[in-house]
mmCIF file of C-alpha atoms in Angstrom:
data_model
loop_
_atom_site.group_PDB
_atom_site.id
_atom_site.type_symbol
_atom_site.label_atom_id
_atom_site.label_comp_id
_atom_site.label_asym_id
_atom_site.label_seq_id
_atom_site.Cartn_x
_atom_site.Cartn_y
_atom_site.Cartn_z
ATOM 1 C CA GLN A 1 -0.332 -0.366 -0.025
ATOM 2 C CA VAL A 2 1.454 3.847 -1.237
ATOM 3 C CA GLN A 3 -0.266 6.580 0.145
ATOM 4 C CA LEU A 4 0.645 9.530 -1.013
ATOM 5 C CA VAL A 5 0.330 13.146 0.445
ATOM 6 C CA GLU A 6 -0.031 16.387 -1.769
ATOM 7 C CA SER A 7 1.434 19.523 -0.906
ATOM 8 C CA GLY A 8 1.759 23.594 -2.387
ATOM 9 C CA GLY A 9 -1.155 24.325 -3.664
ATOM 10 C CA GLY A 10 -2.580 28.361 -3.293
ATOM 11 C CA SER A 11 -3.694 30.951 -4.809
ATOM 12 C CA VAL A 12 -2.005 32.839 -7.277
ATOM 13 C CA GLN A 13 -2.864 35.857 -10.292
ATOM 14 C CA ALA A 14 -3.031 34.839 -13.223
ATOM 15 C CA GLY A 15 1.042 34.370 -14.921
ATOM 16 C CA GLY A 16 2.576 33.295 -11.792
ATOM 17 C CA SER A 17 4.521 29.538 -10.485
ATOM 18 C CA LEU A 18 3.362 27.574 -8.003
ATOM 19 C CA ARG A 19 5.465 24.423 -7.115
ATOM 20 C CA LEU A 20 3.086 21.023 -5.668
ATOM 21 C CA SER A 21 4.953 18.573 -4.229
ATOM 22 C CA CYS A 22 4.247 15.277 -3.009
ATOM 23 C CA THR A 23 5.278 12.728 -0.688
ATOM 24 C CA ALA A 24 5.467 9.058 -0.590
ATOM 25 C CA SER A 25 5.079 6.431 2.677
ATOM 26 C CA ILE A 26 7.192 4.360 0.939
ATOM 27 C CA GLY A 27 10.846 3.053 1.130
ATOM 28 C CA THR A 28 11.706 4.944 -1.855
ATOM 29 C CA LEU A 29 10.392 6.977 -5.238
ATOM 30 C CA SER A 30 12.105 4.909 -7.355
ATOM 31 C CA PRO A 31 10.261 1.678 -8.842
ATOM 32 C CA LEU A 32 6.795 4.082 -8.876
ATOM 33 C CA THR A 33 5.577 5.800 -11.963
ATOM 34 C CA MET A 34 4.118 8.373 -10.432
ATOM 35 C CA ALA A 35 1.713 11.179 -11.818
ATOM 36 C CA TRP A 36 -0.502 14.325 -11.795
ATOM 37 C CA PHE A 37 -4.297 14.669 -12.112
ATOM 38 C CA ARG A 38 -6.188 17.475 -11.699
ATOM 39 C CA GLN A 39 -10.080 18.049 -11.373
ATOM 40 C CA ALA A 40 -11.894 20.948 -11.576
ATOM 41 C CA PRO A 41 -15.105 21.505 -10.339
ATOM 42 C CA GLY A 42 -17.951 19.967 -12.545
ATOM 43 C CA LYS A 43 -15.387 18.182 -14.872
ATOM 44 C CA GLU A 44 -13.708 14.584 -15.220
ATOM 45 C CA ARG A 45 -10.729 14.114 -14.021
ATOM 46 C CA GLU A 46 -7.997 14.798 -16.146
ATOM 47 C CA GLY A 47 -4.198 13.780 -15.878
ATOM 48 C CA VAL A 48 -1.310 16.079 -16.339
ATOM 49 C CA ALA A 49 1.774 14.739 -15.952
ATOM 50 C CA THR A 50 3.569 11.900 -15.316
ATOM 51 C CA HIS A 51 7.191 10.260 -14.842
ATOM 52 C CA THR A 52 8.563 6.693 -14.873
ATOM 53 C CA PRO A 53 11.063 5.033 -13.233
ATOM 54 C CA SER A 54 13.160 5.205 -15.944
ATOM 55 C CA GLY A 55 12.527 9.243 -16.437
ATOM 56 C CA ARG A 56 10.170 8.903 -19.358
ATOM 57 C CA THR A 57 7.998 11.305 -18.898
ATOM 58 C CA ALA A 58 4.262 12.426 -20.538
ATOM 59 C CA TYR A 59 2.157 16.045 -20.424
ATOM 60 C CA ALA A 60 -1.109 16.839 -20.831
ATOM 61 C CA ASP A 61 -1.590 18.794 -24.359
ATOM 62 C CA SER A 62 -2.358 21.906 -22.641
ATOM 63 C CA VAL A 63 0.285 22.098 -20.052
ATOM 64 C CA LYS A 64 3.164 21.455 -21.937
ATOM 65 C CA GLY A 65 5.613 23.854 -22.749
ATOM 66 C CA ARG A 66 4.174 25.801 -18.728
ATOM 67 C CA PHE A 67 4.669 22.826 -16.600
ATOM 68 C CA ILE A 68 7.630 19.965 -15.387
ATOM 69 C CA ILE A 69 7.410 16.941 -14.000
ATOM 70 C CA SER A 70 10.036 15.618 -11.692
ATOM 71 C CA ARG A 71 11.076 13.315 -8.314
ATOM 72 C CA ASP A 72 13.735 13.334 -5.680
ATOM 73 C CA ASN A 73 13.841 9.651 -4.658
ATOM 74 C CA ALA A 74 16.208 9.777 -2.609
ATOM 75 C CA ASN A 75 14.126 12.124 -0.453
ATOM 76 C CA ASN A 76 10.964 10.431 -2.098
ATOM 77 C CA VAL A 77 9.554 13.241 -3.368
ATOM 78 C CA LEU A 78 6.823 14.108 -7.108
ATOM 79 C CA TYR A 79 7.303 17.776 -7.884
ATOM 80 C CA LEU A 80 4.820 19.401 -10.281
ATOM 81 C CA GLN A 81 6.450 22.926 -11.062
ATOM 82 C CA MET A 82 3.675 24.996 -13.046
ATOM 83 C CA ASN A 83 4.553 28.561 -14.843
ATOM 84 C CA SER A 84 3.000 31.178 -16.633
ATOM 85 C CA LEU A 85 -0.727 29.551 -14.244
ATOM 86 C CA GLN A 86 -3.832 30.240 -16.184
ATOM 87 C CA PRO A 87 -6.991 31.018 -14.300
ATOM 88 C CA GLU A 88 -8.177 27.441 -16.314
ATOM 89 C CA ASP A 89 -5.061 26.235 -14.735
ATOM 90 C CA THR A 90 -8.036 26.302 -11.652
ATOM 91 C CA ALA A 91 -8.404 22.994 -9.526
ATOM 92 C CA MET A 92 -8.014 19.812 -7.510
ATOM 93 C CA TYR A 93 -4.706 19.068 -7.937
ATOM 94 C CA TYR A 94 -3.961 14.840 -6.922
ATOM 95 C CA CYS A 95 -0.737 12.236 -7.152
ATOM 96 C CA ALA A 96 -1.241 9.521 -8.077
ATOM 97 C CA ALA A 97 1.619 6.037 -8.608
ATOM 98 C CA ASN A 98 1.588 2.866 -10.235
ATOM 99 C CA ASP A 99 4.239 0.081 -8.234
ATOM 100 C CA ARG A 100 4.337 -2.026 -11.083
ATOM 101 C CA TRP A 101 5.270 -1.677 -14.705
ATOM 102 C CA MET A 102 4.012 0.801 -17.226
ATOM 103 C CA ASN A 103 4.355 3.265 -19.927
ATOM 104 C CA PRO A 104 3.402 6.618 -19.746
ATOM 105 C CA SER A 105 -0.101 7.252 -19.253
ATOM 106 C CA LEU A 106 -2.447 10.055 -18.451
ATOM 107 C CA LEU A 107 -5.076 7.715 -17.781
ATOM 108 C CA ARG A 108 -6.291 7.837 -14.780
ATOM 109 C CA THR A 109 -7.661 3.793 -14.541
ATOM 110 C CA ARG A 110 -3.881 3.312 -14.639
ATOM 111 C CA TYR A 111 -3.127 4.111 -11.078
ATOM 112 C CA PRO A 112 -4.179 2.395 -8.086
ATOM 113 C CA TYR A 113 -2.780 4.875 -5.795
ATOM 114 C CA TRP A 114 -4.350 8.719 -5.132
ATOM 115 C CA GLY A 115 -3.431 10.959 -2.443
ATOM 116 C CA GLN A 116 -5.838 13.436 -0.876
ATOM 117 C CA GLY A 117 -5.418 16.095 -3.583
ATOM 118 C CA THR A 118 -3.733 19.899 -3.219
ATOM 119 C CA GLN A 119 -5.945 23.054 -4.516
ATOM 120 C CA VAL A 120 -4.546 25.714 -7.058
ATOM 121 C CA ALA A 121 -6.199 28.752 -7.877
ATOM 122 C CA VAL A 122 -5.710 30.894 -10.575
ATOM 123 C CA PHE A 123 -7.406 34.664 -10.530
ATOM 124 C CA SER A 124 -6.462 37.150 -13.161
#
């Protein structure tokens, strides 16, 4: 069982930046495929970015060039650096993990472990 805890959300003006963190209750992140998802009110949960143990990444088109996913395996932390934030980025952001080998995927059904989320609000 993997427990995930997100932090770093908040309110920011459009054009600003935030960095989200996700801490895992596991010996090391090394074998996990990790991902960030988000869900805005009234919308489906959507994949934002993913990072495999081998370092492969994938991003949603809407965040390419603005968001960067990275991991610190030694400290069991996953990050999401979010730059040039826009009001449409407002959502609850969730960390997810899969402890089995997989290709990079932004499908939520591929991830059995989830955190409780951290809220991001971007105002214009």
